[in-house]
Coordinates of C-alpha atoms and ligand atoms in Angstrom, one line a residue:
M568 CA -6.7 -47.7 -12.0
P569 CA -7.4 -43.8 -11.2
F570 CA -5.7 -43.0 -7.4
K571 CA -8.0 -43.0 -4.7
V572 CA -7.8 -39.9 -2.8
L573 CA -8.9 -38.9 0.4
T574 CA -9.7 -35.1 1.1
A575 CA -10.8 -32.5 3.4
E576 CA -10.9 -28.9 5.0
F577 CA -10.6 -28.4 8.6
M578 CA -9.3 -24.9 9.2
H579 CA -9.0 -22.9 12.5
E580 CA -6.7 -20.5 13.7
S581 CA -6.9 -20.4 17.4
N582 CA -6.6 -17.4 19.8
T583 CA -5.8 -18.9 23.1
F584 CA -6.5 -15.5 24.8
S585 CA -9.8 -15.3 23.6
I586 CA -12.4 -16.6 26.6
R587 CA -15.0 -17.8 23.7
T588 CA -13.9 -21.3 22.8
T589 CA -14.8 -22.4 19.3
G590 CA -17.7 -25.2 19.4
L591 CA -19.4 -27.0 16.7
A592 CA -22.4 -24.7 16.9
Q593 CA -19.7 -21.7 15.2
F594 CA -18.8 -24.1 12.6
R595 CA -22.4 -25.2 11.7
R596 CA -22.9 -21.3 11.6
E597 CA -20.4 -20.6 9.2
T598 CA -18.9 -23.5 7.2
L599 CA -19.7 -27.5 8.0
M600 CA -20.5 -29.5 4.8
F601 CA -19.7 -33.0 3.9
G602 CA -19.3 -34.7 0.6
D603 CA -21.0 -33.6 -2.3
E604 CA -22.7 -30.4 -0.9
A605 CA -19.3 -29.2 -0.1
I606 CA -18.2 -30.2 -3.4
A607 CA -21.1 -28.4 -4.9
K608 CA -21.0 -25.2 -3.0
R609 CA -17.4 -24.7 -2.6
S610 CA -15.8 -25.9 -5.9
H611 CA -16.0 -22.7 -8.0
S612 CA -14.5 -20.1 -5.2
N613 CA -11.3 -19.6 -3.9
T614 CA -10.7 -22.5 -1.5
G615 CA -8.6 -25.6 -1.2
L616 CA -11.2 -27.7 -2.4
A617 CA -11.7 -26.0 -5.8
G618 CA -8.1 -26.8 -5.9
A619 CA -8.4 -30.4 -5.3
I620 CA -11.3 -30.7 -7.5
T621 CA -9.1 -29.4 -10.5
C622 CA -6.5 -32.1 -9.7
R623 CA -9.5 -34.5 -9.4
D624 CA -10.3 -33.3 -13.1
E625 CA -6.9 -33.3 -14.5
F626 CA -5.6 -36.7 -13.1
G627 CA -8.5 -38.5 -13.2
W628 CA -8.6 -39.4 -9.3
D629 CA -11.3 -41.2 -7.6
M630 CA -11.7 -38.7 -5.1
T631 CA -13.9 -39.0 -1.7
H632 CA -14.4 -35.8 -0.2
S633 CA -15.1 -36.0 3.7
V634 CA -15.7 -32.7 5.2
S635 CA -15.4 -28.8 5.0
A636 CA -15.6 -26.9 8.2
W637 CA -14.3 -23.4 8.6
S638 CA -15.2 -20.9 11.3
E639 CA -13.7 -17.2 11.9
P640 CA -10.7 -17.3 14.5
A641 CA -11.8 -17.5 18.0
G642 CA -10.9 -19.4 21.2
P643 CA -9.8 -22.8 21.2
V644 CA -11.9 -25.6 19.4
T645 CA -14.0 -27.5 21.8
E646 CA -12.8 -30.9 22.5
E647 CA -16.2 -31.7 21.2
A648 CA -16.0 -30.0 18.1
Y649 CA -12.4 -31.2 17.6
E650 CA -13.4 -34.9 18.4
F651 CA -16.3 -34.6 15.9
L652 CA -14.3 -33.0 13.1
A653 CA -11.3 -34.9 13.3
G654 CA -13.0 -38.0 13.7
K655 CA -15.3 -37.6 10.6
I656 CA -12.0 -37.5 8.7
V657 CA -9.9 -40.4 10.4
E658 CA -13.7 -42.3 9.8
A659 CA -13.3 -41.7 5.9
A660 CA -9.6 -42.8 6.4
K661 CA -10.6 -46.5 7.9
A662 CA -13.4 -46.7 5.3
Q663 CA -11.8 -47.3 2.4
K664 CA -7.9 -48.2 1.2
F665 CA -6.7 -44.6 -0.6
D666 CA -3.0 -44.0 -2.5
G667 CA -3.0 -40.8 -1.2
I668 CA -4.6 -37.9 1.2
L669 CA -5.0 -34.1 0.4
L670 CA -5.9 -31.8 3.5
C671 CA -6.5 -28.4 3.7
L672 CA -5.6 -27.1 7.2
H673 CA -4.6 -23.7 8.6
G674 CA -2.0 -24.7 10.9
A675 CA -2.8 -22.7 13.7
M676 CA -5.3 -25.0 15.4
V677 CA -5.7 -25.6 18.8
A678 CA -8.2 -27.6 20.8
E679 CA -9.0 -27.4 24.5
H680 CA -6.9 -30.9 24.6
T681 CA -3.9 -30.3 22.2
D682 CA -2.0 -27.3 21.5
D683 CA -1.2 -29.0 17.8
G684 CA -4.7 -29.8 16.1
E685 CA -2.9 -30.2 13.2
G686 CA 0.0 -32.4 14.2
E687 CA -2.3 -34.8 16.2
L688 CA -4.9 -34.8 13.2
L689 CA -2.2 -36.7 11.0
S690 CA -0.7 -38.8 14.0
R691 CA -4.5 -40.2 14.2
L692 CA -4.6 -40.5 10.3
R693 CA -0.9 -42.1 10.5
A694 CA -2.4 -44.6 12.9
V695 CA -4.9 -45.6 10.3
V696 CA -2.9 -45.4 7.0
G697 CA 0.7 -46.5 8.4
P698 CA 3.7 -44.4 7.8
D699 CA 4.2 -44.6 4.2
L700 CA 1.0 -43.4 2.6
P701 CA 1.4 -39.8 0.9
I702 CA -0.4 -37.2 2.6
A703 CA -0.6 -33.3 1.3
V704 CA -1.3 -30.4 3.5
T705 CA -1.5 -27.1 2.6
L706 CA -1.5 -24.4 5.3
D707 CA -2.5 -20.8 5.7
L708 CA 0.5 -18.1 5.8
H709 CA -0.1 -17.8 9.0
A710 CA 0.3 -21.7 10.4
S711 CA 2.4 -22.0 13.5
V712 CA 4.3 -25.1 12.0
T713 CA 5.3 -28.0 14.2
K714 CA 8.1 -30.4 13.9
R715 CA 5.7 -33.1 14.2
M716 CA 3.6 -31.9 11.3
C717 CA 6.6 -32.1 9.2
E718 CA 7.5 -35.6 10.1
L719 CA 4.2 -36.6 9.5
A720 CA 3.3 -35.4 6.2
Q721 CA 5.8 -35.5 3.3
I722 CA 4.2 -32.5 1.5
L723 CA 3.4 -29.3 3.1
V724 CA 2.5 -26.2 1.2
S725 CA 1.1 -22.9 2.2
Y726 CA -0.1 -19.9 0.5
K727 CA 1.9 -17.0 -0.8
T728 CA -0.3 -14.4 -0.3
Y729 CA -1.9 -12.2 2.0
P730 CA -4.6 -11.3 1.6
H731 CA -5.2 -14.8 1.1
I732 CA -6.4 -15.0 -2.4
D733 CA -4.5 -18.3 -3.6
L734 CA -6.0 -21.1 -1.8
R735 CA -7.2 -22.8 -5.0
E736 CA -3.6 -23.0 -6.5
T737 CA -1.9 -23.6 -3.2
A738 CA -4.3 -26.9 -3.1
Y739 CA -3.6 -27.5 -6.7
H740 CA 0.2 -27.1 -6.3
A741 CA 0.1 -29.8 -3.2
G742 CA -2.1 -32.2 -5.2
T743 CA 0.6 -32.0 -8.1
L744 CA 2.7 -33.0 -5.6
L745 CA 0.7 -35.9 -4.0
Q746 CA 0.2 -37.3 -7.9
R747 CA 3.6 -37.4 -8.3
T748 CA 4.4 -39.1 -5.2
M749 CA 1.3 -41.5 -5.8
A750 CA 2.8 -42.2 -9.2
G751 CA 6.2 -43.4 -8.0
G752 CA 8.4 -40.2 -9.7
I753 CA 9.2 -38.4 -6.3
Q754 CA 9.5 -39.5 -2.6
P755 CA 9.2 -36.2 -0.8
K756 CA 9.8 -35.0 2.5
T757 CA 9.6 -31.7 4.4
L758 CA 12.4 -29.6 6.3
R759 CA 11.7 -27.1 8.5
V760 CA 13.3 -23.8 10.3
H761 CA 11.8 -22.0 13.0
L762 CA 12.5 -18.8 14.2
P763 CA 12.2 -17.3 18.3
M764 CA 9.5 -14.8 17.2
L765 CA 5.9 -14.4 17.6
E766 CA 5.5 -13.3 14.1
E767 CA 7.2 -11.8 11.0
A768 CA 7.6 -8.1 11.1
N769 CA 4.7 -7.3 9.1
G770 CA 2.4 -10.1 10.1
G771 CA 3.2 -11.7 6.6
R772 CA 1.9 -9.1 4.3
T773 CA 2.7 -10.2 0.9
D774 CA 1.5 -6.8 -1.0
I775 CA 4.3 -4.7 0.2
G776 CA 7.6 -5.1 2.3
A777 CA 10.3 -7.6 2.8
M778 CA 7.9 -10.7 1.9
V779 CA 7.5 -9.5 -1.6
E780 CA 11.2 -10.4 -2.5
R781 CA 10.8 -13.5 -0.8
I782 CA 8.1 -14.9 -2.2
E783 CA 10.0 -14.1 -5.5
R784 CA 12.8 -16.0 -4.2
A785 CA 10.9 -19.0 -3.2
R786 CA 9.0 -18.8 -6.3
A787 CA 12.5 -19.0 -8.4
Y788 CA 13.7 -22.0 -6.0
E789 CA 10.7 -24.0 -6.7
K790 CA 11.0 -23.5 -10.4
D791 CA 15.0 -23.7 -10.7
Q792 CA 16.4 -25.7 -7.9
P793 CA 16.7 -29.6 -8.6
G794 CA 14.6 -31.2 -6.3
A795 CA 12.7 -28.6 -4.6
L796 CA 9.1 -28.6 -4.5
A797 CA 7.6 -26.5 -2.7
V798 CA 8.7 -23.3 -0.5
S799 CA 6.3 -22.5 2.2
I800 CA 7.0 -19.1 4.2
N801 CA 4.6 -18.8 7.3
G802 CA 4.4 -15.6 9.1
A803 CA 2.8 -17.2 12.3
F804 CA 0.0 -16.5 14.5
P805 CA 1.0 -14.6 17.2
E806 CA -2.3 -14.9 19.7
A807 CA -1.1 -18.4 20.8
D808 CA 0.2 -19.4 23.7
I809 CA 1.8 -22.7 22.3
A810 CA 5.6 -24.1 22.6
E811 CA 6.2 -24.2 19.2
V812 CA 4.6 -20.5 18.1
G813 CA 6.7 -18.9 15.4
P814 CA 7.3 -18.1 11.8
T815 CA 9.0 -20.8 10.0
V816 CA 10.2 -21.8 6.4
L817 CA 9.5 -25.0 4.9
V818 CA 11.0 -27.0 1.9
T819 CA 9.5 -29.8 0.8
Y820 CA 11.6 -31.6 -1.4
D821 CA 12.8 -34.7 -3.2
G822 CA 16.5 -36.1 -2.5
D823 CA 19.3 -34.4 -0.9
P824 CA 18.1 -31.8 1.4
T825 CA 21.7 -30.2 2.0
A826 CA 20.8 -26.9 -0.3
H827 CA 17.0 -27.1 0.5
Q828 CA 18.3 -26.7 4.4
A829 CA 21.0 -23.7 3.4
F830 CA 17.9 -22.0 1.3
A831 CA 15.5 -22.1 4.1
E832 CA 18.1 -20.8 6.5
R833 CA 18.8 -18.1 4.3
I834 CA 15.3 -17.0 4.2
A835 CA 14.6 -17.3 8.2
D836 CA 17.9 -15.2 8.7
D837 CA 16.3 -12.5 6.6
I838 CA 13.2 -12.6 8.6
W839 CA 15.1 -12.1 11.4
E840 CA 17.4 -9.6 10.0
R841 CA 14.6 -7.3 9.0
R842 CA 12.3 -8.0 12.2
N843 CA 12.3 -4.2 13.3
E844 CA 11.3 -3.4 9.6
V845 CA 7.7 -2.6 10.7
L846 CA 5.5 -1.1 7.6
N847 CA 2.3 -0.3 9.2
V848 CA 2.2 3.0 11.4
F849 CA -0.6 1.8 14.2
H850 CA -2.4 4.9 15.0
T851 CA -4.2 5.6 18.4
V852 CA -7.9 5.8 17.8
E853 CA -7.7 9.8 18.8
A854 CA -4.9 10.1 16.4
V855 CA -7.0 8.5 13.3
A856 CA -10.3 10.5 14.5
E857 CA -8.1 13.9 13.8
I858 CA -7.5 12.2 10.4
A859 CA -10.9 11.6 9.3
K860 CA -11.6 15.1 10.5
A861 CA -9.1 16.7 8.1
Y862 CA -9.9 14.2 5.3
A863 CA -11.3 16.1 2.4
K864 CA -12.9 13.2 -0.1
V865 CA -11.0 13.1 -3.4
K866 CA -12.3 9.7 -5.2
G867 CA -13.2 7.4 -2.9
P868 CA -13.4 7.2 1.3
L869 CA -10.7 7.0 3.8
I870 CA -10.3 3.3 5.5
I871 CA -9.4 3.1 8.8
A872 CA -9.0 -0.5 9.7
D873 CA -9.1 -1.6 13.5
Y874 CA -6.5 -4.0 13.7
A875 CA -6.8 -5.2 17.1
D876 CA -10.6 -6.1 16.9
N877 CA -9.9 -7.9 14.1
P878 CA -12.4 -11.2 14.2
G879 CA -10.1 -12.7 11.7
G880 CA -7.5 -13.0 14.2
G881 CA -9.6 -14.0 16.9
S882 CA -10.9 -10.4 18.3
Y883 CA -14.4 -10.1 19.8
G884 CA -15.3 -7.8 17.1
D885 CA -17.1 -5.9 19.8
S886 CA -14.5 -2.9 21.0
T887 CA -16.4 0.3 21.0
N888 CA -12.8 2.4 21.1
L889 CA -12.8 3.5 17.5
L890 CA -16.7 4.2 16.9
R891 CA -16.2 6.5 20.2
A892 CA -13.8 8.3 19.1
L893 CA -15.1 8.7 15.8
L894 CA -18.4 10.3 17.3
E895 CA -16.6 12.2 19.7
A896 CA -14.9 13.9 16.5
G897 CA -18.3 14.7 14.8
I898 CA -17.4 12.2 12.0
D899 CA -20.2 11.8 9.2
D900 CA -20.8 10.8 6.0
A901 CA -19.6 7.4 7.5
A902 CA -19.8 3.8 7.8
F903 CA -18.7 1.6 10.2
G904 CA -18.5 -2.3 11.0
P905 CA -18.9 -4.8 12.2
M906 CA -20.2 -3.9 15.7
V907 CA -20.3 -7.5 17.1
D908 CA -23.2 -7.7 19.8
P909 CA -26.0 -10.4 19.6
Q910 CA -28.0 -9.2 22.4
A911 CA -28.0 -5.2 20.8
A912 CA -28.8 -6.7 17.4
K913 CA -31.6 -8.7 18.6
A914 CA -33.1 -6.2 20.7
L915 CA -32.6 -3.6 17.7
A916 CA -34.4 -6.3 14.9
E917 CA -37.4 -6.4 17.6
M918 CA -37.9 -2.5 17.7
G919 CA -37.9 -2.8 14.0
E920 CA -36.9 -0.5 11.0
G921 CA -37.5 3.1 11.5
A922 CA -37.3 3.4 15.2
T923 CA -35.1 5.8 17.2
V924 CA -33.7 4.1 20.1
T925 CA -31.4 5.1 22.7
I926 CA -28.9 1.7 23.1
A927 CA -25.4 0.2 24.5
I928 CA -23.7 -1.6 22.0
G929 CA -20.5 -3.6 22.3
G930 CA -18.0 -3.7 24.6
K931 CA -19.7 -6.7 26.5
T932 CA -17.3 -9.7 26.1
D933 CA -14.4 -8.5 28.1
P934 CA -13.8 -4.5 28.1
R935 CA -10.3 -4.8 29.3
F936 CA -9.7 -5.6 25.6
G937 CA -11.2 -2.5 23.5
G938 CA -13.4 -0.6 25.7
A939 CA -16.7 -0.6 27.6
P940 CA -20.2 -0.6 25.8
L941 CA -21.0 2.6 23.9
T942 CA -24.5 3.9 24.8
V943 CA -25.8 5.9 21.3
T944 CA -28.7 6.9 20.1
G945 CA -30.0 6.5 16.4
T946 CA -32.3 5.2 13.9
I947 CA -32.7 1.8 12.4
K948 CA -32.4 1.7 8.8
L949 CA -32.6 -1.5 7.8
V950 CA -32.9 -5.2 10.0
S951 CA -31.4 -8.2 8.2
N952 CA -30.7 -11.6 8.9
G953 CA -27.4 -10.9 8.0
D954 CA -26.6 -13.4 4.9
F955 CA -24.4 -12.1 2.1
T956 CA -22.6 -13.8 -0.9
G957 CA -19.0 -12.6 -1.2
D958 CA -17.9 -10.8 -4.6
G959 CA -14.5 -10.2 -4.0
P960 CA -11.1 -11.9 -4.6
M961 CA -11.0 -13.5 -1.1
I962 CA -14.7 -14.9 -0.8
G963 CA -16.6 -14.1 -4.2
G964 CA -19.0 -17.1 -4.4
L965 CA -19.2 -17.9 -0.9
D966 CA -22.1 -17.8 1.2
Q967 CA -21.4 -16.0 4.7
S968 CA -23.9 -14.7 7.5
F969 CA -23.3 -12.4 10.3
G970 CA -26.5 -13.5 11.7
T971 CA -29.3 -11.1 13.0
S972 CA -28.1 -7.9 11.8
V973 CA -28.9 -4.0 11.9
V974 CA -27.6 -1.0 10.7
L975 CA -28.4 1.8 13.2
I976 CA -27.6 5.6 12.0
V977 CA -25.9 7.1 14.5
D978 CA -24.9 10.7 13.7
G979 CA -24.3 10.4 10.2
I980 CA -22.6 7.3 10.6
E981 CA -24.1 3.8 9.5
V982 CA -23.1 1.2 12.2
L983 CA -23.5 -2.3 11.1
V984 CA -24.1 -4.1 14.4
T985 CA -24.2 -8.0 13.7
S986 CA -24.6 -10.9 16.1
T987 CA -21.5 -13.3 14.7
P988 CA -18.0 -12.4 14.2
L989 CA -16.5 -11.9 11.0
Q990 CA -13.7 -9.7 9.8
M991 CA -14.0 -7.0 6.9
L992 CA -12.6 -8.5 3.5
D993 CA -15.2 -8.2 1.1
L994 CA -17.4 -5.3 -0.1
Q995 CA -20.9 -7.1 0.1
Q996 CA -20.2 -7.1 3.7
F997 CA -21.5 -3.4 3.3
R998 CA -23.5 -3.6 0.5
A999 CA -25.9 -6.7 1.0
F1000 CA -27.0 -4.5 3.9
G1001 CA -27.9 -0.9 2.1
I1002 CA -24.3 0.5 2.9
D1003 CA -22.1 1.9 -0.1
P1004 CA -18.6 1.9 0.9
A1005 CA -17.3 3.6 -1.9
A1006 CA -19.8 6.7 -1.9
K1007 CA -18.9 7.4 1.6
R1008 CA -16.2 9.6 2.8
V1009 CA -15.1 7.8 5.9
V1010 CA -15.2 3.9 6.5
G1011 CA -14.4 2.4 9.8
L1012 CA -13.8 -1.5 9.5
K1013 CA -12.4 -4.2 11.7
S1014 CA -9.7 -6.0 9.9
M1015 CA -5.2 -6.2 9.8
Q1016 CA -4.7 -6.9 6.0
H1017 CA -7.2 -8.9 4.5
F1018 CA -9.3 -5.7 3.8
R1019 CA -7.1 -4.6 1.4
A1020 CA -8.4 -7.1 -1.3
A1021 CA -11.4 -5.7 -1.7
F1022 CA -11.6 -2.2 -0.2
E1023 CA -8.0 -0.5 -1.3
P1024 CA -9.6 -0.3 -5.1
I1025 CA -12.2 2.0 -3.6
A1026 CA -9.9 3.7 -1.3
S1027 CA -8.6 6.8 -1.6
K1028 CA -6.6 6.2 1.8
V1029 CA -6.1 3.7 4.0
V1030 CA -4.8 4.3 8.0
V1031 CA -4.5 1.5 10.5
C1032 CA -5.3 1.7 14.2
D1033 CA -4.7 -0.5 17.3
S1034 CA -8.1 0.1 19.5
G1035 CA -6.2 -2.0 22.5
A1036 CA -8.7 -5.1 21.5
L1037 CA -7.3 -8.7 21.5
C1038 CA -5.2 -8.7 18.6
T1039 CA -3.2 -5.2 20.1
L1040 CA 0.5 -5.1 19.0
D1041 CA 0.9 -4.7 22.5
Y1042 CA 1.9 -8.2 23.2
S1043 CA 2.9 -7.4 26.7
R1044 CA -0.7 -7.1 27.5
L1045 CA -1.1 -10.6 26.8
P1046 CA -0.7 -13.5 29.6
F1047 CA 1.6 -15.8 27.7
T1048 CA 3.3 -19.1 29.5
K1049 CA 4.0 -21.4 27.6
I1050 CA 6.0 -19.8 24.9
P1051 CA 9.6 -20.4 24.8
R1052 CA 11.7 -17.2 25.9
P1053 CA 13.5 -15.1 24.9
I1054 CA 11.5 -14.5 21.8
F1055 CA 11.1 -11.3 19.8
P1056 CA 9.1 -8.8 20.3
L1057 CA 8.7 -10.0 23.9
D1058 CA 12.5 -9.9 24.5
R1059 CA 13.3 -7.0 22.5
D1060 CA 16.8 -7.2 22.8
M1061 CA 17.6 -10.8 22.6
V1062 CA 20.0 -12.6 20.3
R1063 CA 19.2 -15.4 18.1
Ligands
ZN1801 ZN1 -3.9 -16.1 7.5

């Protein structure tokens, strides 16, 4: 008899400082599909579901996929959305008797009524399936993994890349362990070492720095250490005012945990000891405007990433400080995006292509983070419904939408004004709207790290700035109340 496996994707990274909660409407606009529709649309891309499908085909699973739900990070998931989506998964678990469950989660989900969205979901599932049914979970490298999650799921496996290009491989890894568990070959558990920090020194980036070596050690340990099934090094998500915020090292293992505990502690010690080794230089917006002024294009553009206004970290995407600085510095032959402003996008779309307009864009959600609305005069080059299909390493083949969007040319800068916040991580987010970033001298975009997967290959130079928006590196501006103290870097001189 083939093993019966229930799968689901339910992912949200919740920025508890955002004043904008994440409701069902946002999931519906971004990704919310069920069963066969999800399988049809998401099985050939960099998704957890694609990894589950590979397992289904390889192991002959009788697989039931309940739901795929994802939205760009924002404020906590509403109680209504959480109950609806978690409810779908729990209902599916009740409807049939399964041999195992494979869940693709994020690990940093906060809902209006629970700070541990994933732990709560697992606890509701346990109430239905009992304590012993094998449950495997994939997590984002930015998960804030709670003790409860590790007690309730036997198998937890996180992405090993940032930019995250291994969602499919991670789910395949977790699914393989689930298969071995269902077949009775292993009896896995997961141990956790937690650090009193908001995040790993470089936000968990795996392209340079200490994480490169840590991931290599993790892979070698998984391969060579008897009983080691998966090592997960989670950089955590710092914009979350929750009791169990912070980086964790997990080992999913079979048998005696002693050696694995020691290994996890060694990796955790390294994260702590190298907490000051920050590799990004976070310029001010004025400083990057000066760099742009002096930049002579060689092959590709200068890419300026606004780290703080990254919608991928729950920022509003409407910070005006960087665009203002570029305009004041007279930068031209440039592209900029996104400037998230549904009100302006709608007004501009109604005026139509070719119109010359003066309008206030951005800065409307919470101008304390990232600057006030910016009044500009420009010409409308293009009006679009905002739909695009990714073609890069992260979202290649996946359909997404910015909602009603307009390209407004302001003094030689093509500004992509959108309705929906999405971080820039795929060239199609410009190209689908007639902007060729590779042909520009300067490209300003909103993203922390994910942009590197698609934009570094076309760039001659990359710089990063902190515009003062919601994902600012200056954590003292965020009103934390629930995190344990002391915590690094708020209590910079603390001892661990
Ligand atoms: Zn992440």
